[in-house]
Amino acid sequence: CPTAADLRPANGTRVCAQLYADNSPYYDQCCAGDVLVVPPGSDVPYMPRGWSGRASSLVVGTKCELTVWSRSAKRGKSRRFSA
């Protein structure tokens, strides 16, 4: 997986988090498959089409915090992740 400081695409735009579709019990094979990029300031009450219940790994960038909910529309239990 990339480190929190590595979350910068080639064009230099800041990324606050990346969610990955594939996971593995082997650390070097985690953070694989499709990637969902979360830009700074994002407020998304619903997962994009095809991502509901699919994210298995995530990395949160420095100076960012990612809050996720167990149900859609920011309902249910929440959990916060940071670098």
PDB file of C-alpha atoms in Angstrom:
ATOM      1  CA  CYS A   1       0.000   0.000   0.000  1.00  0.00           C
ATOM      2  CA  PRO A   2       1.161   3.534  -0.543  1.00  0.00           C
ATOM      3  CA  THR A   3       2.081   5.583   2.501  1.00  0.00           C
ATOM      4  CA  ALA A   4      -0.073   8.516   3.570  1.00  0.00           C
ATOM      5  CA  ALA A   5       2.522  10.918   2.136  1.00  0.00           C
ATOM      6  CA  ASP A   6       2.438   9.106  -1.246  1.00  0.00           C
ATOM      7  CA  LEU A   7      -1.153  10.100  -2.031  1.00  0.00           C
ATOM      8  CA  ARG A   8      -0.256  12.550  -4.771  1.00  0.00           C
ATOM      9  CA  PRO A   9      -0.958  11.684  -8.406  1.00  0.00           C
ATOM     10  CA  ALA A  10       1.544  12.463 -11.133  1.00  0.00           C
ATOM     11  CA  ASN A  11       0.019  15.917 -11.753  1.00  0.00           C
ATOM     12  CA  GLY A  12       0.632  16.897  -8.087  1.00  0.00           C
ATOM     13  CA  THR A  13      -3.028  17.231  -7.083  1.00  0.00           C
ATOM     14  CA  ARG A  14      -3.607  16.372  -3.445  1.00  0.00           C
ATOM     15  CA  VAL A  15      -5.611  13.247  -2.588  1.00  0.00           C
ATOM     16  CA  CYS A  16      -7.106  12.745   0.883  1.00  0.00           C
ATOM     17  CA  ALA A  17      -7.825   9.021   0.649  1.00  0.00           C
ATOM     18  CA  GLN A  18      -7.838   6.048  -1.666  1.00  0.00           C
ATOM     19  CA  LEU A  19     -10.105   3.040  -1.241  1.00  0.00           C
ATOM     20  CA  TYR A  20      -9.189  -0.242  -2.910  1.00  0.00           C
ATOM     21  CA  ALA A  21     -11.443  -3.064  -4.117  1.00  0.00           C
ATOM     22  CA  ASP A  22      -9.061  -5.989  -3.622  1.00  0.00           C
ATOM     23  CA  ASN A  23      -7.419  -7.166  -0.427  1.00  0.00           C
ATOM     24  CA  SER A  24      -5.250 -10.070   0.578  1.00  0.00           C
ATOM     25  CA  PRO A  25      -3.985 -11.641   3.806  1.00  0.00           C
ATOM     26  CA  TYR A  26      -0.505 -10.889   2.397  1.00  0.00           C
ATOM     27  CA  TYR A  27       0.418  -7.252   3.000  1.00  0.00           C
ATOM     28  CA  ASP A  28       2.376  -6.867  -0.252  1.00  0.00           C
ATOM     29  CA  GLN A  29      -0.778  -7.835  -2.204  1.00  0.00           C
ATOM     30  CA  CYS A  30      -3.168  -5.441  -0.438  1.00  0.00           C
ATOM     31  CA  CYS A  31      -4.375  -2.189  -1.980  1.00  0.00           C
ATOM     32  CA  ALA A  32      -5.006  -3.713  -5.389  1.00  0.00           C
ATOM     33  CA  GLY A  33      -7.785  -3.713  -7.946  1.00  0.00           C
ATOM     34  CA  ASP A  34     -10.046  -0.767  -8.648  1.00  0.00           C
ATOM     35  CA  VAL A  35      -9.275   2.470  -6.799  1.00  0.00           C
ATOM     36  CA  LEU A  36     -11.734   5.070  -5.528  1.00  0.00           C
ATOM     37  CA  VAL A  37      -9.983   8.435  -5.068  1.00  0.00           C
ATOM     38  CA  VAL A  38     -11.325  10.820  -2.412  1.00  0.00           C
ATOM     39  CA  PRO A  39     -10.315  14.451  -3.063  1.00  0.00           C
ATOM     40  CA  PRO A  40     -10.007  17.021  -0.247  1.00  0.00           C
ATOM     41  CA  GLY A  41     -13.305  18.481   0.957  1.00  0.00           C
ATOM     42  CA  SER A  42     -15.422  15.617  -0.404  1.00  0.00           C
ATOM     43  CA  ASP A  43     -18.831  15.081   1.181  1.00  0.00           C
ATOM     44  CA  VAL A  44     -20.388  11.988  -0.350  1.00  0.00           C
ATOM     45  CA  PRO A  45     -23.431  10.551   1.472  1.00  0.00           C
ATOM     46  CA  TYR A  46     -23.673   7.611  -0.971  1.00  0.00           C
ATOM     47  CA  MET A  47     -20.946   5.376  -2.359  1.00  0.00           C
ATOM     48  CA  PRO A  48     -20.503   5.644  -6.127  1.00  0.00           C
ATOM     49  CA  ARG A  49     -22.203   2.982  -8.217  1.00  0.00           C
ATOM     50  CA  GLY A  50     -20.515  -0.390  -7.842  1.00  0.00           C
ATOM     51  CA  TRP A  51     -18.641   0.486  -4.623  1.00  0.00           C
ATOM     52  CA  SER A  52     -21.222  -0.315  -1.946  1.00  0.00           C
ATOM     53  CA  GLY A  53     -19.718  -2.964   0.320  1.00  0.00           C
ATOM     54  CA  ARG A  54     -16.757  -3.373  -2.011  1.00  0.00           C
ATOM     55  CA  ALA A  55     -13.914  -1.376  -0.433  1.00  0.00           C
ATOM     56  CA  SER A  56     -11.546  -3.665   1.424  1.00  0.00           C
ATOM     57  CA  SER A  57      -8.430  -1.537   1.954  1.00  0.00           C
ATOM     58  CA  LEU A  58      -7.861   2.180   2.382  1.00  0.00           C
ATOM     59  CA  VAL A  59      -5.101   4.710   2.827  1.00  0.00           C
ATOM     60  CA  VAL A  60      -5.744   8.185   4.256  1.00  0.00           C
ATOM     61  CA  GLY A  61      -3.377  11.024   3.425  1.00  0.00           C
ATOM     62  CA  THR A  62      -1.631  13.300   5.866  1.00  0.00           C
ATOM     63  CA  LYS A  63      -3.719  16.148   7.320  1.00  0.00           C
ATOM     64  CA  CYS A  64      -6.907  14.345   6.226  1.00  0.00           C
ATOM     65  CA  GLU A  65      -9.620  12.383   7.966  1.00  0.00           C
ATOM     66  CA  LEU A  66     -12.045   9.945   6.358  1.00  0.00           C
ATOM     67  CA  THR A  67     -15.364   9.222   8.065  1.00  0.00           C
ATOM     68  CA  VAL A  68     -17.428   6.253   6.864  1.00  0.00           C
ATOM     69  CA  TRP A  69     -20.895   5.099   7.899  1.00  0.00           C
ATOM     70  CA  SER A  70     -22.397   1.622   8.062  1.00  0.00           C
ATOM     71  CA  ARG A  71     -25.541   2.728   6.190  1.00  0.00           C
ATOM     72  CA  SER A  72     -26.219   5.053   3.276  1.00  0.00           C
ATOM     73  CA  ALA A  73     -26.985   8.765   3.665  1.00  0.00           C
ATOM     74  CA  LYS A  74     -24.643   9.047   6.681  1.00  0.00           C
ATOM     75  CA  ARG A  75     -26.758   6.819   8.888  1.00  0.00           C
ATOM     76  CA  GLY A  76     -25.789   3.998  11.197  1.00  0.00           C
ATOM     77  CA  LYS A  77     -22.491   3.641  12.989  1.00  0.00           C
ATOM     78  CA  SER A  78     -19.568   5.782  11.891  1.00  0.00           C
ATOM     79  CA  ARG A  79     -15.836   5.291  12.025  1.00  0.00           C
ATOM     80  CA  ARG A  80     -13.052   7.775  11.401  1.00  0.00           C
ATOM     81  CA  PHE A  81      -9.706   7.024   9.781  1.00  0.00           C
ATOM     82  CA  SER A  82      -6.631   9.224   9.574  1.00  0.00           C
ATOM     83  CA  ALA A  83      -3.030   8.861   8.468  1.00  0.00           C
TER      84      ALA A  83
END
